[in-house]
mmCIF file of C-alpha atoms in Angstrom:
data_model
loop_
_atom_site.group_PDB
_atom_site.id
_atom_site.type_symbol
_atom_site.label_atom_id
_atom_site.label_comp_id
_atom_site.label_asym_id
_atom_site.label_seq_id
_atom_site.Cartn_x
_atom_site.Cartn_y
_atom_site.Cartn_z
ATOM 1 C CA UNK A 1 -5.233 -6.485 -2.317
ATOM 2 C CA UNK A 2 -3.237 -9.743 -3.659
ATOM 3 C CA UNK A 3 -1.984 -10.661 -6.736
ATOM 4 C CA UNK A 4 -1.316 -14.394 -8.102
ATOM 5 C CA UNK A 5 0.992 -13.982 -11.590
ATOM 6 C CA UNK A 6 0.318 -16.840 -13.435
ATOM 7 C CA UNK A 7 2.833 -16.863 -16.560
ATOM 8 C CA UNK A 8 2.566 -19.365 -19.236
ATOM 9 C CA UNK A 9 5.345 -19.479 -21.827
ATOM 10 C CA UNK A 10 4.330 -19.472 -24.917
ATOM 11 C CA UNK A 11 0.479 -19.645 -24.515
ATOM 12 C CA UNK A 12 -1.420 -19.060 -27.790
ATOM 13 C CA UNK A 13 -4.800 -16.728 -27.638
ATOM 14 C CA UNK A 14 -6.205 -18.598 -30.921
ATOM 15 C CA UNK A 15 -5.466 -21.898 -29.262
ATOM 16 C CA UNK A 16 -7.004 -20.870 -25.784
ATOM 17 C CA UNK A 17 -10.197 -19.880 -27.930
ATOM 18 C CA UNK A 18 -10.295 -22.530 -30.059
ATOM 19 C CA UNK A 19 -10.443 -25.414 -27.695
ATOM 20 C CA UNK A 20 -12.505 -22.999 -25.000
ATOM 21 C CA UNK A 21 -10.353 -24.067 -22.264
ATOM 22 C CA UNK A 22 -12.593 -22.512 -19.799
ATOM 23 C CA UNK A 23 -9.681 -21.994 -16.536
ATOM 24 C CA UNK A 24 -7.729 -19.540 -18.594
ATOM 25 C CA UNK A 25 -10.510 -18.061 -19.887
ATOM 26 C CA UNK A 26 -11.195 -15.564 -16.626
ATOM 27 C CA UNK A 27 -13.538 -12.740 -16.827
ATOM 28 C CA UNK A 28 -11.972 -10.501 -18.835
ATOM 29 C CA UNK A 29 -9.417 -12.079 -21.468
ATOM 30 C CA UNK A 30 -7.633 -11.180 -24.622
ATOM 31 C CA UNK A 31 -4.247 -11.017 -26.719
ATOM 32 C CA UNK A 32 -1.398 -8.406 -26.058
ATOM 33 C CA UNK A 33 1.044 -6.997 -28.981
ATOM 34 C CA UNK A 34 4.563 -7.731 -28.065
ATOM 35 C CA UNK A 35 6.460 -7.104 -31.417
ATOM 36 C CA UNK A 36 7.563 -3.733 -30.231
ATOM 37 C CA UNK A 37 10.818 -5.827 -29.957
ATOM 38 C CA UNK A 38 13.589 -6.968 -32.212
ATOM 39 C CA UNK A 39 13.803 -10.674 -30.952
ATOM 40 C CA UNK A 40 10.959 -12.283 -29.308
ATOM 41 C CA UNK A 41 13.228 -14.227 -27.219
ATOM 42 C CA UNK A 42 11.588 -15.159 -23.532
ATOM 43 C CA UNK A 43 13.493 -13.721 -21.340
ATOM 44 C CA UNK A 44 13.400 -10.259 -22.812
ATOM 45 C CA UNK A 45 9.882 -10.696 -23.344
ATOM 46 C CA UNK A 46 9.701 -11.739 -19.601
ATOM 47 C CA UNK A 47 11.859 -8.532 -19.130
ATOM 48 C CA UNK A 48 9.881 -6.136 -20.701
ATOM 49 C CA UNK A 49 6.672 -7.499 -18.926
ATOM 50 C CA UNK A 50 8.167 -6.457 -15.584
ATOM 51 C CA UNK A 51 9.740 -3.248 -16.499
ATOM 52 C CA UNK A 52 7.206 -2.083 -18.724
ATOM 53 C CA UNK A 53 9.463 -0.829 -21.254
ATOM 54 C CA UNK A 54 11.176 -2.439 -24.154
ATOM 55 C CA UNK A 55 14.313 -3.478 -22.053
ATOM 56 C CA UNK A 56 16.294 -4.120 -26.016
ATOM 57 C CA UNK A 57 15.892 -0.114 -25.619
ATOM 58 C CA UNK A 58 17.430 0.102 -22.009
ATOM 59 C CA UNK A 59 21.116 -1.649 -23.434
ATOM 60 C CA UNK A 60 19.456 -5.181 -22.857
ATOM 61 C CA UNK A 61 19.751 -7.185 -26.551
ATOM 62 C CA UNK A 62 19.770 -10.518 -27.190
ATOM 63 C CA UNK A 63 23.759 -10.201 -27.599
ATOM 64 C CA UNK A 64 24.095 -9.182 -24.110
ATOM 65 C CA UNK A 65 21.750 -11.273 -23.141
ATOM 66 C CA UNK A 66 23.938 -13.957 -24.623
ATOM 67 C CA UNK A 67 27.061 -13.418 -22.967
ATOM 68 C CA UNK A 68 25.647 -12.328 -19.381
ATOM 69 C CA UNK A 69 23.824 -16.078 -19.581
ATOM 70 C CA UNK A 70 27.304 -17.561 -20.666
ATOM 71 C CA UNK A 71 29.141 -15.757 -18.288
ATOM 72 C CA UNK A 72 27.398 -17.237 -15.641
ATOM 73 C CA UNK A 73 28.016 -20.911 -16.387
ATOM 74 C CA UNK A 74 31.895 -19.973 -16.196
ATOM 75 C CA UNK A 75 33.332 -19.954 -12.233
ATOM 76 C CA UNK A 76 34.985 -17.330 -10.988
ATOM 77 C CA UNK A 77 38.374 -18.104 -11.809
ATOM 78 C CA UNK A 78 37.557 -18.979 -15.676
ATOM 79 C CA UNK A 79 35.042 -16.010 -16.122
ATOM 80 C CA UNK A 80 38.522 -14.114 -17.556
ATOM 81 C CA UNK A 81 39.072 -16.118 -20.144
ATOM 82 C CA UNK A 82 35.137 -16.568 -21.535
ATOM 83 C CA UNK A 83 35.710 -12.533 -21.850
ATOM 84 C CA UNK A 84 38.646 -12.868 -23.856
ATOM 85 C CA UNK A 85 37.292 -15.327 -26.264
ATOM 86 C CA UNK A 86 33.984 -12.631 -26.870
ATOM 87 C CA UNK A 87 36.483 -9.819 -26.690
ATOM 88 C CA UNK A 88 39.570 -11.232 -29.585
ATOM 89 C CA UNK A 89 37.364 -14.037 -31.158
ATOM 90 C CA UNK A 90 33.649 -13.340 -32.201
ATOM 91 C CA UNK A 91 33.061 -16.529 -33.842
ATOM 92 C CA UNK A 92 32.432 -19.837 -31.962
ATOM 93 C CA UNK A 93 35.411 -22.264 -31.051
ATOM 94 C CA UNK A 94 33.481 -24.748 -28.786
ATOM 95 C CA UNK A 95 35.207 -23.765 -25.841
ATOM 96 C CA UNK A 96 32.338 -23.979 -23.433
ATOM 97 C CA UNK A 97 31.664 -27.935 -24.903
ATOM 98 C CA UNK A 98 34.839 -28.725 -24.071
ATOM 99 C CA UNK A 99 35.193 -27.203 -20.640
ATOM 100 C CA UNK A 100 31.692 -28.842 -19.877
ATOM 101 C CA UNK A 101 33.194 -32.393 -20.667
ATOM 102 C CA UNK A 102 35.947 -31.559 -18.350
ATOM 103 C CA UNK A 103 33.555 -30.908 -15.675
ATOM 104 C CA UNK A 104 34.527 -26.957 -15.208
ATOM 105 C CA UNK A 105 31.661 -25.378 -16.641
ATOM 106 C CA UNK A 106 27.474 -25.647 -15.512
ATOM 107 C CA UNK A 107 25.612 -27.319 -17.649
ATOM 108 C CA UNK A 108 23.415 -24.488 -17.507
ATOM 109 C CA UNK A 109 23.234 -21.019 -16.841
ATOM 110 C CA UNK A 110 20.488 -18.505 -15.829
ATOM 111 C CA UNK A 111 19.176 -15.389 -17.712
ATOM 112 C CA UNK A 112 19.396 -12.011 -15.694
ATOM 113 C CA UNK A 113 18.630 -8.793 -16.591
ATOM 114 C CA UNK A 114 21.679 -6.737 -14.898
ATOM 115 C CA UNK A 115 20.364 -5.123 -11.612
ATOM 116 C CA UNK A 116 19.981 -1.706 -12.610
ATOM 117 C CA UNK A 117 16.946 -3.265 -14.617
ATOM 118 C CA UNK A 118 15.554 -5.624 -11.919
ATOM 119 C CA UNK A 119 15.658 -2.435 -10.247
ATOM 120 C CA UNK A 120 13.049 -0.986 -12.461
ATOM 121 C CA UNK A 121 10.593 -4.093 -12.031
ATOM 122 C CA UNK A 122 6.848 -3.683 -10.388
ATOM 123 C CA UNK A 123 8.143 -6.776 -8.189
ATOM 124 C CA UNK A 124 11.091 -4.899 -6.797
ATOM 125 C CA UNK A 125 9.051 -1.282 -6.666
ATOM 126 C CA UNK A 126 6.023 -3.130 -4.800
ATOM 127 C CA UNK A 127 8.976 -4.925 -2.320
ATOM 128 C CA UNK A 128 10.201 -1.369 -1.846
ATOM 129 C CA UNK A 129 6.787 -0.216 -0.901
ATOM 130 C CA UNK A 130 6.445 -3.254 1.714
ATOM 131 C CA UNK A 131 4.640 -5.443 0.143
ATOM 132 C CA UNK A 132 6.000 -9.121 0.018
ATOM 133 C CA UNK A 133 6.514 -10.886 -3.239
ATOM 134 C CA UNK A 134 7.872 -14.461 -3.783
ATOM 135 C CA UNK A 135 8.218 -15.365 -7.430
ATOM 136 C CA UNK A 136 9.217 -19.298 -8.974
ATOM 137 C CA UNK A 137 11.526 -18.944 -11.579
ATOM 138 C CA UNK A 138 10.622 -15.826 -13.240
ATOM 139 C CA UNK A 139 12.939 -15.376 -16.521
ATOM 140 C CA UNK A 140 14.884 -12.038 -16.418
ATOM 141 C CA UNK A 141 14.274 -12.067 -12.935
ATOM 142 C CA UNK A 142 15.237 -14.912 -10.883
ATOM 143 C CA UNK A 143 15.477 -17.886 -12.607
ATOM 144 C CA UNK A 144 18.091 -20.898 -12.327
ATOM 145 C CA UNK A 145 16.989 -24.322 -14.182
ATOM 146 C CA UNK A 146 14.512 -22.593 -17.132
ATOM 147 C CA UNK A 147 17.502 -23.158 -19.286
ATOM 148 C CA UNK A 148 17.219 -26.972 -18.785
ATOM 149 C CA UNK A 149 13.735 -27.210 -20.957
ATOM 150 C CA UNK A 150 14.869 -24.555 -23.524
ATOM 151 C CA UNK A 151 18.032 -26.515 -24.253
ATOM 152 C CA UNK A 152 15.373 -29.810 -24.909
ATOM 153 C CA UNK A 153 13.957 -27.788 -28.144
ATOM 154 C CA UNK A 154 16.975 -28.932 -30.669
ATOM 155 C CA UNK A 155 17.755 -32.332 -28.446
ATOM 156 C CA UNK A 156 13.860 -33.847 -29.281
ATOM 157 C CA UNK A 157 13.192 -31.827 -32.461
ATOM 158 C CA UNK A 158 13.743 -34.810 -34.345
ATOM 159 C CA UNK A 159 12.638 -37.568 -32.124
ATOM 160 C CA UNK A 160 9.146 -39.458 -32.618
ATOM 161 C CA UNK A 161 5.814 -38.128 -31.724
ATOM 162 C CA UNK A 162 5.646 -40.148 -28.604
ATOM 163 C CA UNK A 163 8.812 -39.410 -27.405
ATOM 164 C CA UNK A 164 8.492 -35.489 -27.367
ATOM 165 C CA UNK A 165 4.713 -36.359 -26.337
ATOM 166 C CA UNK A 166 6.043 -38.277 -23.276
ATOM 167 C CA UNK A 167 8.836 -35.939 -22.615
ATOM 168 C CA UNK A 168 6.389 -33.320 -22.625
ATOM 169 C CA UNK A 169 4.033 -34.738 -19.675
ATOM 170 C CA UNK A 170 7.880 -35.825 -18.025
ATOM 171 C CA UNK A 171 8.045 -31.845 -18.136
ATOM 172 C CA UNK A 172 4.867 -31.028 -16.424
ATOM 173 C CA UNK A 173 5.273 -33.747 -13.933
ATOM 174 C CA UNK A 174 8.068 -31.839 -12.955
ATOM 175 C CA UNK A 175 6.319 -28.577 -12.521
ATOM 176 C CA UNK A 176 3.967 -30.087 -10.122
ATOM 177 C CA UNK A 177 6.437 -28.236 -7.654
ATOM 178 C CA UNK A 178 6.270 -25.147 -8.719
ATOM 179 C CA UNK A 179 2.547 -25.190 -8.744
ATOM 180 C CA UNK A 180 3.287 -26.202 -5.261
ATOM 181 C CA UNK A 181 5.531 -23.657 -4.055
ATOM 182 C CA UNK A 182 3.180 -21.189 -5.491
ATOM 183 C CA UNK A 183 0.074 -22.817 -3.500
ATOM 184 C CA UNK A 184 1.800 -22.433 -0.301
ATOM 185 C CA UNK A 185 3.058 -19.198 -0.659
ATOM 186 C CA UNK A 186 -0.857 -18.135 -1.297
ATOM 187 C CA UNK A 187 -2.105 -19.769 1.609
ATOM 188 C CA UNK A 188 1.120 -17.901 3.110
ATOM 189 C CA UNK A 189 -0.560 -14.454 2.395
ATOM 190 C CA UNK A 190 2.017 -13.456 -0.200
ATOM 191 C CA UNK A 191 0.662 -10.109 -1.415
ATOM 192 C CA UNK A 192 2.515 -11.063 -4.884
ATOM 193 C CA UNK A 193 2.675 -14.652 -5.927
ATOM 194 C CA UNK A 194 4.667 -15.071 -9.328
ATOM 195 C CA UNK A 195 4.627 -18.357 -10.875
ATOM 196 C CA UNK A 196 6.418 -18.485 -14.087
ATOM 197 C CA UNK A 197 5.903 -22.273 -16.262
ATOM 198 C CA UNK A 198 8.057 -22.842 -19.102
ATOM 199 C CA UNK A 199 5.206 -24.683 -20.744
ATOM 200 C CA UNK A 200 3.134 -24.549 -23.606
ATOM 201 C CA UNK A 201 6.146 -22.966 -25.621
ATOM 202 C CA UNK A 202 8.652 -26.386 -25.539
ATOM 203 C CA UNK A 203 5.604 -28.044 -26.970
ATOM 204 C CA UNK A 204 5.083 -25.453 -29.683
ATOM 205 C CA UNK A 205 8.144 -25.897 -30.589
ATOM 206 C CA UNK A 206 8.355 -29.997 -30.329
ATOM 207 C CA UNK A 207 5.102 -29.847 -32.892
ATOM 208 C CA UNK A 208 5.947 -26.882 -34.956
ATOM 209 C CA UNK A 209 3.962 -28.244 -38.050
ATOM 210 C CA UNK A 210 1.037 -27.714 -37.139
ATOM 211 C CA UNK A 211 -0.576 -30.878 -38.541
ATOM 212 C CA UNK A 212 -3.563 -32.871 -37.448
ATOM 213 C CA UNK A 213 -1.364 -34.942 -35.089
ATOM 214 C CA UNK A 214 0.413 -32.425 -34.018
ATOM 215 C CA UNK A 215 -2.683 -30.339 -32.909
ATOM 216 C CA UNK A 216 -3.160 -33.568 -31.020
ATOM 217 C CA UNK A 217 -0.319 -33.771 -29.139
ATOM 218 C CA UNK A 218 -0.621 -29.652 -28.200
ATOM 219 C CA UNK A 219 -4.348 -30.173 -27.372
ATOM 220 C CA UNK A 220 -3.520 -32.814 -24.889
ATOM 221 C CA UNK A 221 -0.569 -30.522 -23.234
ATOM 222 C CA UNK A 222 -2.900 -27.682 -22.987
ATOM 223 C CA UNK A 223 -5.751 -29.844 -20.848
ATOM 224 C CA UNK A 224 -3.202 -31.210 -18.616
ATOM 225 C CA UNK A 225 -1.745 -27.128 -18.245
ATOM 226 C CA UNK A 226 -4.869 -26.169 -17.708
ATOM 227 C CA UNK A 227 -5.688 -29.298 -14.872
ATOM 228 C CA UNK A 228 -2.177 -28.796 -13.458
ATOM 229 C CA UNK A 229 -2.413 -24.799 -12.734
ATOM 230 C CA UNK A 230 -6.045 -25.555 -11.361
ATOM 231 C CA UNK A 231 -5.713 -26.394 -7.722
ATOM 232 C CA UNK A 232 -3.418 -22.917 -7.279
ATOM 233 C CA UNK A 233 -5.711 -20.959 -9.222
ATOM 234 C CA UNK A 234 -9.146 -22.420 -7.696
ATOM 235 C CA UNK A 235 -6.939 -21.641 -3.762
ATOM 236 C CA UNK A 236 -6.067 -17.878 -5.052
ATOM 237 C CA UNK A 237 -9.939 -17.188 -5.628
ATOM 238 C CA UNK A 238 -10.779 -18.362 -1.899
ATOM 239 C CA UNK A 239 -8.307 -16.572 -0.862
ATOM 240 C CA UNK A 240 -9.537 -13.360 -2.607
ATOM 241 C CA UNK A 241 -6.413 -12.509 -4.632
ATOM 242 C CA UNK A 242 -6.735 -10.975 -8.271
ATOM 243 C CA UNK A 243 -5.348 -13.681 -10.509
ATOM 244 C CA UNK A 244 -3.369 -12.335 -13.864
ATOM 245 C CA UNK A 245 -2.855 -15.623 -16.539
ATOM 246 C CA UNK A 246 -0.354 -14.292 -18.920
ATOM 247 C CA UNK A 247 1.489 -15.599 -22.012
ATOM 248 C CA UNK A 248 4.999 -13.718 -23.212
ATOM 249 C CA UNK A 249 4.325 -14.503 -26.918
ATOM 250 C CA UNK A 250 1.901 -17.073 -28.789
ATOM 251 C CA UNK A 251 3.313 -19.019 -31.902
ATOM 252 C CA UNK A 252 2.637 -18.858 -35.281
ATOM 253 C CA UNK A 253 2.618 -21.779 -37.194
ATOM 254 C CA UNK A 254 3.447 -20.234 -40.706
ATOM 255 C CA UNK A 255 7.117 -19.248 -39.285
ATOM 256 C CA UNK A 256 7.294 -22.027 -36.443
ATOM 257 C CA UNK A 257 8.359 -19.631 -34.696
ATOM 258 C CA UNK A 258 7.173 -17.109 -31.226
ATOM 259 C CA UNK A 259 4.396 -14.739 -32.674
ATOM 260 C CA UNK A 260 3.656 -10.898 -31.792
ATOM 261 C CA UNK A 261 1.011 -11.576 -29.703
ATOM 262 C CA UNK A 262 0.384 -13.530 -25.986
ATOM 263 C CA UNK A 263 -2.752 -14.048 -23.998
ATOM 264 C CA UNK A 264 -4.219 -12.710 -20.921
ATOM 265 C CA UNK A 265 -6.620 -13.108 -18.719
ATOM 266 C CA UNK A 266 -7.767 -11.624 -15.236
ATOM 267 C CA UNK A 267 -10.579 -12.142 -12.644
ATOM 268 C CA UNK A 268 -12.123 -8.594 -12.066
ATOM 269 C CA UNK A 269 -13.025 -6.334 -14.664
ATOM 270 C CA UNK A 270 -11.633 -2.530 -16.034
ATOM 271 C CA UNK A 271 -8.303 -3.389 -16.628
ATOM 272 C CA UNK A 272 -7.238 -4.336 -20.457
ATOM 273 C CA UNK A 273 -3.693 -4.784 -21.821
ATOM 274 C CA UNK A 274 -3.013 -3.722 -25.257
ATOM 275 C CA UNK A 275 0.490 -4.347 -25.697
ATOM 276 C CA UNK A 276 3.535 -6.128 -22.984
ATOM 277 C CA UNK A 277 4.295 -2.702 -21.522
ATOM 278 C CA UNK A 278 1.053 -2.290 -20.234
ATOM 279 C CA UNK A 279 1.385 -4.710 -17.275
ATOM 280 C CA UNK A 280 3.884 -3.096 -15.225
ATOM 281 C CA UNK A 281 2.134 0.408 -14.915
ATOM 282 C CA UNK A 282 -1.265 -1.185 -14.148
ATOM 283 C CA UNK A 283 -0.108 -3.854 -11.875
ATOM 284 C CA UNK A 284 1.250 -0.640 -10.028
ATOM 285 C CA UNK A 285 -2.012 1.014 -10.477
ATOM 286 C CA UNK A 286 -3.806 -1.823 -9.002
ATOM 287 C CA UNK A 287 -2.012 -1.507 -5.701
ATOM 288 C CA UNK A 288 -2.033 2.646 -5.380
ATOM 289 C CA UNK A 289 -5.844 1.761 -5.794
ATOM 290 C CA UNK A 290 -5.940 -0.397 -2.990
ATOM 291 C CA UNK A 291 -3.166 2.275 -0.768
ATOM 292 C CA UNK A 292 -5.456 5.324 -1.745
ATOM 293 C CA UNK A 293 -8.772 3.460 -0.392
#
């Protein structure tokens, strides 16, 4: 058996529904619970998903979160002093802002659960039992530029409608490669292919309103989503691999904010996920089926 991970960011079930947007849409579909947690931020969301457990309950918070990611934009020989501003001084001094001007600091950093926890995901527990697994960008996990398009939310919140519309399709243009990757590494004979999109959240969160023209602008990043992920997904099926689409969160447009609840879909039936923890143990279960036949 193969797997092909499909993870949206941000992908909302009502949305999905509502315009019938028929390639996410597999056989089986529906929306999974993930308010178990404190914050619904995406990489612990991302983290739980692959752990299977509620990773803010394993020492892995938003706070640590936090300094981990700034850590890493800090090199080696200035990593001391980030952890004496966190240790003596708790509030902000603009530090980092500075030291980025100067051209000693990234521009951005990466968030990654500490190994003992990527330890603990189905990715590195299938490795372990031989299979091979290449995953793009998978927050928590492996990624190293995600930060780049959550760092656009505040820069274009104000901007016009067609700039955050055509910064938006500037954004999926540049996924094309990921889509790529992923394509190739199924015609590869990956058992698990994991591509992780940080798209439809930034547009969520460019048109928070909700409003008529903003429900335009989300339709129209949703269709070209949905045309963009289509070539790797349409490849996977003639290539006989189970195909998982999977959302971290949705949003809700009350609180413009993530909601408890993502999508997911899958090509083969008896398998249902209630709730984000559910994934990891019957990811796992779908491979012991295939060992035990």
């Amino acid at each position: 058996m193969k797997l092909l991970i499909v993870g949206l960011d941000g992908l909302e079930p009502e949305l999905v529904e509502r315009w019938n947007l028929a390639l996410f849409k597999q056989r089986s579909y529906g929306r999974h619970y993930v308010g178990i947690l404190r914050t619904l931020s995406t990489p612990l969301l991302w983290g739980t998903f692959l752990i299977g457990r509620n990773v803010e309950e394993l020492g892995y918070d938003v706070k640590t979160m936090m300094i981990r990611k700034n850590l890493g934009l800090f090199p080696l020989p200035l990593k001391p002093l980030y952890w004496l501003r966190v240790k003596l001084l708790p509030r902000r001094l603009g530090l980092r802002r500075v030291l980025r001007k100067m051209g000693l600091v990234k521009e951005y950093s990466a968030c990654i659960m500490p190994r003992r926890l990527i330890d603990m995901t189905f990715l590195e527990k299938l490795k372990s039992m031989g299979y091979s697994v290449h995953a793009i960008e998978v927050p928590g996990y492996n990624e190293t530029i995600n930060e780049k398009y959550r760092n656009m939310v505040p820069r274009y919140i104000s901007s016009p409608f067609i700039v955050k519309l055509k910064t938006l399709m500037d954004i999926l243009e540049e996924l094309k490669d990921r889509v790529k990757e992923g394509l190739e590494a199924v015609e590869r004979g990956f058992d698990i292919v994991f591509v992780y999109l940080p798209m439809p959240d930034v547009a969520h969160h460019f048109f928070s309103k909700g409003d008529a023209k903003s429900m335009r602008g989300l339709r129209r990043v949703y269709t070209r989503l949905e045309q963009l992920i289509e070539p790797l997904i349409r490849r996977a099926y003639g290539e006989n691999y189970v195909v998982l689409i999977v959302s971290d969160h949705g949003f809700d447009f009350q609180t413009h904010d993530h909601s408890e609840y993502g999508f997911w879909s899958l090509n083969i039936d008896d398998f249902e996920f209630h709730t984000i923890t559910d994934f990891c143990p019957k990811i796992l279960e779908l491979f012991e089926r295939k060992e035990s036949i």
